Amino acid sequence: MILTLISLAAGLAAFWLLRRLSGAGSFLPWIMLSVFLAAVLRHPLFLLLGDSAFSPSLPRLLIIILSWCSGLTWLLGGLALGWRILSLFPLTQVLGIGRRFGRVIPGSLILLCAGLTAMAGLRGLADPVTVSLDLPLEAGPTFRRPLKVVQLTDLHLSSLTAGDWFDRLILQIRRENPDLILLTGDVADGTVAGRSLLADRLGELRASLGTVLIPGNHEYYADYDGWMAFYRKLGFRVLENSSVTFIHEGIPVEITGVTDEQALKDGRPGPELPQADCPGSGQALGDDRRSAEAHGDQRNGAVRILLKHRPLDAEQYAGTCPGFDLILSGHTHGGMILPLFPLVAAMNSGFVRGVYRSGRTWIYVSDGTFLWNAFPFRMGTRNTVAVFTLGGDRDGGDLPGEPD
């Protein structure tokens, strides 16, 4: 509903801009009206012709075309807003830009915006790049053979990820030969009945120790219980405010996973760390009695990794007893496009993408392996598979940054 209203407002603004620039006698604004109408009707069409606005069961090409119409409408609508603001300044009135260039600007503007939207769409639909990060564990053990972990997040399995794209993703992960695969939420959209044929292929993922999954906010939008049962049937360890321990090279690797804040709106338990073997365990997040500083490092030679879909309050989680070596999150999609970075940061405790550090804890916020079909655009970010090498030489190589 919100995106439909945004599309309606953007379409009206874009129509006004084209009429203003090209004059009352031009047919161009009326031709573009069909694009604006497609953008406004996109989500109602998803509901009418598909099984869900979050995961429409429509042909891939149709979703791409409707998404391009929406992206072009939003971009033109944003430019219309900027144009209206600029028109308030005397200089633009003196120059008479709309009158002087009215026959040239509308067509050029549409071509430019259409090209930018297509480029952002192609980048959003592209195969994920592999980002390799070699993270020394300051307070943790050193393995004879470092622990190799693959993080997948925000896959948003739908019609857009079907076919060759998913085939290549499976091969990409197999080539890494990981010890652990960690899925940090928003794995699939829609219902199990509508997505099981595609999601079932997740069972082809292979890791020597196993695969661990936590829910993201989208898991709660449709068929939560069905999805959790489905993933358990695939052999995944599903963590809902719980932990699981693996042994690598004789050393414990403890993975803790929490639910998403959306769970509270669904009448389910919100994110909460399981009780730790620390004085004052079970207290609220941020309570001094649970802080790692209050009790010192109590990891007892284990590697501890926290999975939390949203990076909200990541620094507070980093400071809880007995402490974490690494916190993995997603949700932000890396900000998706550059102009949205400040907004995404404001909504996620300042986290957007890449590597952060809080005391002894590494915090990594992934760009996401794919995108939600409602906004399948990227500019300045990429679909990402993160591969971590943990517990190697503490004087190891340089820490890489995010891809361009």
Short mmCIF file of C-alpha atoms in Angstrom, two decimals:
data_model
loop_
_atom_site.label_atom_id
_atom_site.label_comp_id
_atom_site.label_asym_id
_atom_site.label_seq_id
_atom_site.Cartn_x
_atom_site.Cartn_y
_atom_site.Cartn_z
CA MET A 1 0.00 0.00 0.00
CA ILE A 2 2.78 2.42 0.92
CA LEU A 3 4.72 1.74 -2.28
CA THR A 4 1.53 2.17 -4.32
CA LEU A 5 0.96 5.60 -2.74
CA ILE A 6 4.61 6.53 -3.35
CA SER A 7 4.26 5.50 -7.00
CA LEU A 8 1.05 7.52 -7.33
CA ALA A 9 2.67 10.64 -5.87
CA ALA A 10 5.80 10.18 -7.99
CA GLY A 11 3.77 9.60 -11.15
CA LEU A 12 1.72 12.75 -10.62
CA ALA A 13 4.88 14.76 -9.92
CA ALA A 14 6.63 13.37 -13.02
CA PHE A 15 3.58 14.09 -15.19
CA TRP A 16 3.54 17.69 -13.89
CA LEU A 17 7.27 18.07 -14.63
CA LEU A 18 6.98 16.81 -18.21
CA ARG A 19 3.95 19.00 -18.85
CA ARG A 20 5.81 21.98 -17.42
CA LEU A 21 8.90 21.40 -19.54
CA SER A 22 7.32 20.35 -22.83
CA GLY A 23 4.28 22.60 -22.88
CA ALA A 24 0.54 21.93 -23.05
CA GLY A 25 0.60 20.83 -26.70
CA SER A 26 3.08 17.98 -26.26
CA PHE A 27 1.94 14.36 -26.36
CA LEU A 28 5.03 13.13 -24.46
CA PRO A 29 3.57 13.44 -20.94
CA TRP A 30 0.49 11.51 -22.04
CA ILE A 31 2.63 8.77 -23.60
CA MET A 32 4.60 8.45 -20.38
CA LEU A 33 1.35 8.23 -18.42
CA SER A 34 1.15 4.53 -19.32
CA VAL A 35 4.49 3.96 -17.56
CA PHE A 36 3.30 5.85 -14.49
CA LEU A 37 0.06 3.87 -14.48
CA ALA A 38 1.98 0.56 -14.62
CA ALA A 39 4.04 1.70 -11.62
CA VAL A 40 0.91 2.57 -9.63
CA LEU A 41 -0.82 -0.72 -10.50
CA ARG A 42 2.23 -2.93 -9.94
CA HIS A 43 1.47 -4.06 -6.39
CA PRO A 44 -2.30 -4.37 -6.94
CA LEU A 45 -1.43 -6.54 -9.97
CA PHE A 46 0.91 -8.62 -7.79
CA LEU A 47 -1.99 -9.26 -5.42
CA LEU A 48 -4.53 -9.90 -8.18
CA LEU A 49 -2.42 -12.15 -10.41
CA GLY A 50 0.03 -13.62 -7.89
CA ASP A 51 -0.14 -15.19 -4.45
CA SER A 52 1.40 -12.29 -2.53
CA ALA A 53 2.49 -8.67 -2.96
CA PHE A 54 5.74 -9.71 -1.26
CA SER A 55 6.35 -12.61 -3.64
CA PRO A 56 4.18 -12.55 -6.77
CA SER A 57 3.98 -15.77 -8.75
CA LEU A 58 4.38 -14.00 -12.07
CA PRO A 59 6.80 -14.52 -14.96
CA ARG A 60 10.25 -13.12 -14.32
CA LEU A 61 10.17 -10.83 -17.37
CA LEU A 62 6.84 -9.28 -16.35
CA ILE A 63 8.15 -8.50 -12.84
CA ILE A 64 11.27 -6.92 -14.37
CA ILE A 65 9.22 -4.72 -16.74
CA LEU A 66 6.85 -3.57 -13.98
CA SER A 67 9.81 -2.90 -11.69
CA TRP A 68 11.51 -0.81 -14.40
CA CYS A 69 8.32 1.25 -14.77
CA SER A 70 8.30 1.83 -11.02
CA GLY A 71 11.98 2.77 -10.89
CA LEU A 72 11.63 5.21 -13.78
CA THR A 73 8.54 6.76 -12.18
CA TRP A 74 10.25 7.18 -8.80
CA LEU A 75 13.32 8.74 -10.41
CA LEU A 76 11.33 11.18 -12.50
CA GLY A 77 9.17 11.98 -9.50
CA GLY A 78 12.26 12.74 -7.45
CA LEU A 79 13.60 15.00 -10.17
CA ALA A 80 10.23 16.76 -10.31
CA LEU A 81 10.50 17.50 -6.61
CA GLY A 82 14.04 18.81 -7.07
CA TRP A 83 12.93 20.90 -10.07
CA ARG A 84 10.10 22.41 -8.04
CA ILE A 85 12.51 23.36 -5.27
CA LEU A 86 14.97 24.91 -7.74
CA SER A 87 12.19 26.89 -9.39
CA LEU A 88 11.72 28.78 -6.16
CA PHE A 89 15.10 30.46 -6.66
CA PRO A 90 15.17 33.67 -8.78
CA LEU A 91 18.11 32.52 -10.94
CA THR A 92 16.13 29.69 -12.60
CA GLN A 93 13.29 32.09 -13.34
CA VAL A 94 15.67 34.60 -14.94
CA LEU A 95 17.29 31.90 -17.09
CA GLY A 96 13.89 30.57 -18.13
CA ILE A 97 15.26 27.04 -18.46
CA GLY A 98 11.86 25.45 -19.02
CA ARG A 99 10.98 27.90 -21.82
CA ARG A 100 14.39 27.87 -23.56
CA PHE A 101 14.94 24.14 -23.61
CA GLY A 102 11.41 22.79 -23.37
CA ARG A 103 11.67 20.91 -26.67
CA VAL A 104 14.96 19.23 -25.76
CA ILE A 105 14.91 18.55 -22.03
CA PRO A 106 11.83 16.25 -21.68
CA GLY A 107 12.98 13.63 -24.20
CA SER A 108 16.59 13.75 -23.02
CA LEU A 109 15.50 13.56 -19.40
CA ILE A 110 13.37 10.50 -20.01
CA LEU A 111 16.17 8.74 -21.94
CA LEU A 112 18.67 9.52 -19.19
CA CYS A 113 16.38 8.33 -16.41
CA ALA A 114 15.35 5.24 -18.37
CA GLY A 115 19.02 4.36 -18.89
CA LEU A 116 19.91 4.89 -15.23
CA THR A 117 16.94 2.79 -14.12
CA ALA A 118 17.94 -0.02 -16.49
CA MET A 119 21.56 0.06 -15.27
CA ALA A 120 20.46 -0.05 -11.63
CA GLY A 121 18.08 -2.91 -12.45
CA LEU A 122 20.75 -4.94 -14.22
CA ARG A 123 23.09 -4.46 -11.27
CA GLY A 124 20.33 -5.56 -8.91
CA LEU A 125 19.69 -8.74 -10.91
CA ALA A 126 23.37 -9.59 -11.38
CA ASP A 127 25.15 -12.62 -9.96
CA PRO A 128 26.59 -11.98 -6.50
CA VAL A 129 30.28 -11.21 -6.17
CA THR A 130 32.40 -13.02 -3.60
CA VAL A 131 33.79 -10.81 -0.84
CA SER A 132 36.62 -12.56 1.04
CA LEU A 133 37.47 -11.38 4.55
CA ASP A 134 40.36 -12.73 6.61
CA LEU A 135 39.52 -11.76 10.19
CA PRO A 136 41.99 -12.41 13.01
CA LEU A 137 40.32 -13.30 16.30
CA GLU A 138 41.96 -11.05 18.85
CA ALA A 139 40.63 -12.88 21.91
CA GLY A 140 39.90 -16.20 20.26
CA PRO A 141 41.92 -19.31 19.41
CA THR A 142 44.14 -19.90 16.39
CA PHE A 143 43.18 -22.94 14.32
CA ARG A 144 45.67 -25.17 12.58
CA ARG A 145 43.34 -24.86 9.60
CA PRO A 146 41.34 -21.61 9.73
CA LEU A 147 37.57 -21.83 9.91
CA LYS A 148 35.90 -20.96 6.58
CA VAL A 149 32.40 -19.49 6.85
CA VAL A 150 30.02 -18.43 4.07
CA GLN A 151 27.27 -15.93 4.86
CA LEU A 152 24.15 -15.76 2.71
CA THR A 153 21.50 -13.21 3.55
CA ASP A 154 18.48 -11.54 1.97
CA LEU A 155 18.17 -14.08 -0.82
CA HIS A 156 14.47 -13.27 -1.17
CA LEU A 157 13.86 -16.36 -3.28
CA SER A 158 11.17 -15.59 -5.86
CA SER A 159 10.57 -15.68 -9.60
CA LEU A 160 13.51 -13.31 -10.00
CA THR A 161 15.98 -15.85 -8.59
CA ALA A 162 14.74 -18.88 -10.49
CA GLY A 163 16.66 -20.71 -13.20
CA ASP A 164 20.28 -20.06 -14.15
CA TRP A 165 20.83 -17.40 -11.47
CA PHE A 166 20.22 -19.89 -8.68
CA ASP A 167 22.23 -22.61 -10.44
CA ARG A 168 25.27 -20.33 -10.57
CA LEU A 169 24.86 -19.37 -6.91
CA ILE A 170 24.93 -23.01 -5.82
CA LEU A 171 28.11 -23.62 -7.86
CA GLN A 172 29.70 -20.45 -6.49
CA ILE A 173 29.22 -21.62 -2.90
CA ARG A 174 30.33 -25.17 -3.61
CA ARG A 175 33.62 -23.86 -5.02
CA GLU A 176 34.35 -22.23 -1.66
CA ASN A 177 34.08 -25.61 0.14
CA PRO A 178 33.06 -23.93 3.43
CA ASP A 179 33.06 -25.38 6.92
CA LEU A 180 29.88 -23.51 7.82
CA ILE A 181 27.10 -21.83 5.85
CA LEU A 182 25.20 -19.19 7.81
CA LEU A 183 21.92 -17.78 6.47
CA THR A 184 20.99 -14.57 8.26
CA GLY A 185 17.33 -14.15 7.32
CA ASP A 186 14.98 -13.11 4.51
CA VAL A 187 15.76 -16.34 2.68
CA ALA A 188 12.49 -16.66 0.77
CA ASP A 189 9.33 -14.63 0.14
CA GLY A 190 5.81 -15.96 -0.09
CA THR A 191 4.51 -19.29 1.17
CA VAL A 192 6.15 -22.69 1.30
CA ALA A 193 3.57 -24.01 -1.16
CA GLY A 194 4.44 -21.28 -3.65
CA ARG A 195 8.21 -21.42 -3.27
CA SER A 196 9.07 -24.97 -2.17
CA LEU A 197 10.36 -26.12 -5.58
CA LEU A 198 12.92 -23.30 -5.58
CA ALA A 199 13.71 -23.24 -1.84
CA ASP A 200 14.13 -27.04 -1.82
CA ARG A 201 17.31 -26.53 -3.85
CA LEU A 202 18.86 -24.88 -0.79
CA GLY A 203 19.36 -28.46 0.33
CA GLU A 204 22.08 -28.66 -2.32
CA LEU A 205 24.25 -26.35 -0.20
CA ARG A 206 27.08 -28.28 1.39
CA ALA A 207 29.31 -27.41 4.35
CA SER A 208 31.48 -29.81 6.33
CA LEU A 209 30.04 -28.76 9.71
CA GLY A 210 26.56 -27.78 8.66
CA THR A 211 24.18 -24.99 7.71
CA VAL A 212 22.60 -22.61 10.24
CA LEU A 213 19.63 -20.31 9.63
CA ILE A 214 17.88 -17.51 11.49
CA PRO A 215 14.64 -15.73 10.52
CA GLY A 216 14.57 -12.22 9.11
CA ASN A 217 11.63 -9.85 9.00
CA HIS A 218 10.26 -11.33 5.74
CA GLU A 219 9.92 -14.79 7.27
CA TYR A 220 7.16 -13.38 9.47
CA TYR A 221 5.15 -11.92 6.58
CA ALA A 222 3.94 -15.28 5.27
CA ASP A 223 3.85 -18.86 6.60
CA TYR A 224 6.47 -18.50 9.35
CA ASP A 225 5.82 -21.89 10.98
CA GLY A 226 5.76 -23.57 7.59
CA TRP A 227 9.12 -22.09 6.60
CA MET A 228 10.84 -23.00 9.88
CA ALA A 229 9.61 -26.60 9.57
CA PHE A 230 10.70 -26.66 5.92
CA TYR A 231 14.25 -25.53 6.72
CA ARG A 232 14.56 -28.06 9.52
CA LYS A 233 13.45 -30.75 7.08
CA LEU A 234 16.33 -29.68 4.80
CA GLY A 235 18.69 -30.40 7.70
CA PHE A 236 19.39 -26.78 8.64
CA ARG A 237 19.91 -25.81 12.27
CA VAL A 238 17.27 -23.13 12.82
CA LEU A 239 18.12 -20.80 15.70
CA GLU A 240 15.39 -18.79 17.41
CA ASN A 241 17.05 -17.15 20.44
CA SER A 242 19.20 -20.24 20.83
CA SER A 243 22.72 -21.57 20.19
CA VAL A 244 24.43 -24.54 18.62
CA THR A 245 28.05 -25.64 19.02
CA PHE A 246 30.26 -27.27 16.39
CA ILE A 247 33.79 -28.58 16.80
CA HIS A 248 36.47 -27.45 14.35
CA GLU A 249 40.05 -28.65 14.77
CA GLY A 250 39.17 -29.66 18.34
CA ILE A 251 37.94 -26.15 19.24
CA PRO A 252 34.28 -25.26 19.99
CA VAL A 253 32.55 -22.90 17.55
CA GLU A 254 29.37 -21.57 19.14
CA ILE A 255 26.75 -20.02 16.84
CA THR A 256 24.02 -17.97 18.50
CA GLY A 257 21.00 -16.80 16.54
CA VAL A 258 18.20 -14.45 17.54
CA THR A 259 14.82 -13.70 16.04
CA ASP A 260 13.90 -10.46 14.28
CA GLU A 261 12.12 -7.45 15.76
CA GLN A 262 9.21 -8.20 13.41
CA ALA A 263 8.45 -11.22 15.60
CA LEU A 264 6.98 -8.93 18.27
CA LYS A 265 4.38 -7.62 15.79
CA ASP A 266 3.55 -11.24 14.96
CA GLY A 267 2.94 -12.10 18.62
CA ARG A 268 6.16 -14.12 18.89
CA PRO A 269 9.28 -13.75 21.06
CA GLY A 270 11.51 -10.89 19.95
CA PRO A 271 15.31 -11.05 19.73
CA GLU A 272 16.88 -12.11 23.02
CA LEU A 273 20.18 -13.79 23.75
CA PRO A 274 19.95 -17.20 25.41
CA GLN A 275 21.13 -17.25 29.00
CA ALA A 276 24.91 -17.35 29.20
CA ASP A 277 27.04 -18.88 31.91
CA CYS A 278 27.88 -15.48 33.35
CA PRO A 279 27.00 -13.71 36.58
CA GLY A 280 23.77 -11.81 36.05
CA SER A 281 22.84 -13.74 32.90
CA GLY A 282 19.29 -13.33 31.73
CA GLN A 283 19.24 -9.57 32.32
CA ALA A 284 18.06 -7.14 29.66
CA LEU A 285 20.36 -6.13 26.82
CA GLY A 286 22.64 -3.33 27.93
CA ASP A 287 22.36 -4.15 31.65
CA ASP A 288 25.73 -3.67 33.34
CA ARG A 289 25.49 -7.10 34.94
CA ARG A 290 25.63 -8.72 31.49
CA SER A 291 28.42 -6.62 30.07
CA ALA A 292 31.61 -8.30 28.97
CA GLU A 293 33.58 -5.48 30.60
CA ALA A 294 32.06 -6.30 33.98
CA HIS A 295 33.16 -9.93 33.92
CA GLY A 296 36.12 -9.99 31.53
CA ASP A 297 36.35 -12.34 28.58
CA GLN A 298 34.59 -15.63 29.38
CA ARG A 299 34.66 -17.31 26.00
CA ASN A 300 36.84 -20.11 27.40
CA GLY A 301 38.69 -20.77 24.17
CA ALA A 302 35.57 -21.00 22.00
CA VAL A 303 34.84 -18.99 18.88
CA ARG A 304 31.49 -17.25 19.30
CA ILE A 305 29.45 -15.89 16.38
CA LEU A 306 26.13 -14.06 16.67
CA LEU A 307 23.60 -14.07 13.83
CA LYS A 308 21.14 -11.18 13.89
CA HIS A 309 19.24 -10.18 10.76
CA ARG A 310 19.08 -6.46 11.49
CA PRO A 311 22.24 -4.71 12.69
CA LEU A 312 20.19 -2.73 15.21
CA ASP A 313 22.02 -2.46 18.55
CA ALA A 314 24.94 -4.53 17.25
CA GLU A 315 27.41 -2.68 19.46
CA GLN A 316 25.33 -3.48 22.54
CA TYR A 317 25.23 -7.15 21.60
CA ALA A 318 29.00 -7.05 21.11
CA GLY A 319 29.39 -5.93 24.71
CA THR A 320 27.27 -8.63 26.34
CA CYS A 321 28.82 -11.40 28.40
CA PRO A 322 30.54 -13.67 27.44
CA GLY A 323 31.23 -11.71 24.25
CA PHE A 324 31.26 -12.46 20.54
CA ASP A 325 34.12 -12.66 18.08
CA LEU A 326 31.90 -11.88 15.09
CA ILE A 327 28.38 -10.54 14.54
CA LEU A 328 26.79 -11.14 11.12
CA SER A 329 23.83 -9.14 9.85
CA GLY A 330 22.06 -8.19 6.63
CA HIS A 331 18.70 -6.46 6.12
CA THR A 332 20.10 -3.14 4.84
CA HIS A 333 20.96 -4.48 1.36
CA GLY A 334 24.00 -2.22 1.71
CA GLY A 335 21.77 0.83 1.31
CA MET A 336 20.86 -0.33 -2.24
CA ILE A 337 21.51 3.02 -3.94
CA LEU A 338 23.82 5.82 -2.82
CA PRO A 339 21.17 8.49 -2.04
CA LEU A 340 19.52 6.11 0.44
CA PHE A 341 22.66 5.49 2.55
CA PRO A 342 21.91 8.18 5.18
CA LEU A 343 18.31 6.97 5.60
CA VAL A 344 19.39 3.33 5.92
CA ALA A 345 22.04 4.29 8.48
CA ALA A 346 19.51 6.24 10.54
CA MET A 347 17.19 3.22 10.64
CA ASN A 348 19.91 0.70 11.59
CA SER A 349 21.93 2.21 14.45
CA GLY A 350 24.36 3.81 11.98
CA PHE A 351 25.19 0.55 10.18
CA VAL A 352 24.87 0.32 6.39
CA ARG A 353 27.41 -2.09 4.88
CA GLY A 354 30.82 -3.64 5.35
CA VAL A 355 33.10 -4.24 8.33
CA TYR A 356 32.85 -2.48 11.69
CA ARG A 357 34.66 -3.04 14.97
CA SER A 358 33.39 -2.77 18.54
CA GLY A 359 36.02 -3.66 21.11
CA ARG A 360 37.12 -7.22 20.40
CA THR A 361 34.13 -7.94 18.17
CA TRP A 362 33.99 -7.76 14.38
CA ILE A 363 30.62 -6.65 13.00
CA TYR A 364 29.81 -7.34 9.36
CA VAL A 365 26.73 -6.01 7.56
CA SER A 366 26.30 -7.69 4.20
CA ASP A 367 25.03 -5.97 1.05
CA GLY A 368 22.76 -9.00 0.69
CA THR A 369 22.92 -11.90 -1.73
CA PHE A 370 19.94 -10.56 -3.69
CA LEU A 371 17.14 -8.00 -3.40
CA TRP A 372 13.44 -7.91 -2.62
CA ASN A 373 11.35 -7.75 -5.80
CA ALA A 374 9.65 -4.52 -4.67
CA PHE A 375 12.92 -2.60 -5.16
CA PRO A 376 15.34 -4.66 -7.29
CA PHE A 377 17.80 -1.83 -7.93
CA ARG A 378 21.42 -1.19 -6.95
CA MET A 379 23.74 1.73 -7.50
CA GLY A 380 27.03 1.77 -5.61
CA THR A 381 26.40 -1.69 -4.10
CA ARG A 382 26.40 -5.29 -5.36
CA ASN A 383 24.78 -8.61 -4.58
CA THR A 384 27.26 -10.32 -2.28
CA VAL A 385 28.36 -13.68 -0.95
CA ALA A 386 30.62 -13.09 2.05
CA VAL A 387 33.37 -15.65 2.74
CA PHE A 388 35.16 -15.38 6.11
CA THR A 389 38.44 -16.98 7.12
CA LEU A 390 38.55 -17.03 10.92
CA GLY A 391 41.15 -18.01 13.44
CA GLY A 392 44.19 -17.74 11.19
CA ASP A 393 47.42 -15.85 11.85
CA ARG A 394 46.63 -12.71 13.88
CA ASP A 395 49.19 -10.87 11.79
CA GLY A 396 47.38 -11.91 8.61
CA GLY A 397 46.66 -9.96 5.46
CA ASP A 398 44.95 -6.68 5.00
CA LEU A 399 41.26 -6.41 5.67
CA PRO A 400 39.46 -6.01 2.32
CA GLY A 401 36.71 -3.53 1.78
CA GLU A 402 33.38 -3.90 0.02
CA PRO A 403 33.26 -4.18 -3.78
CA ASP A 404 32.32 -1.10 -5.75
#
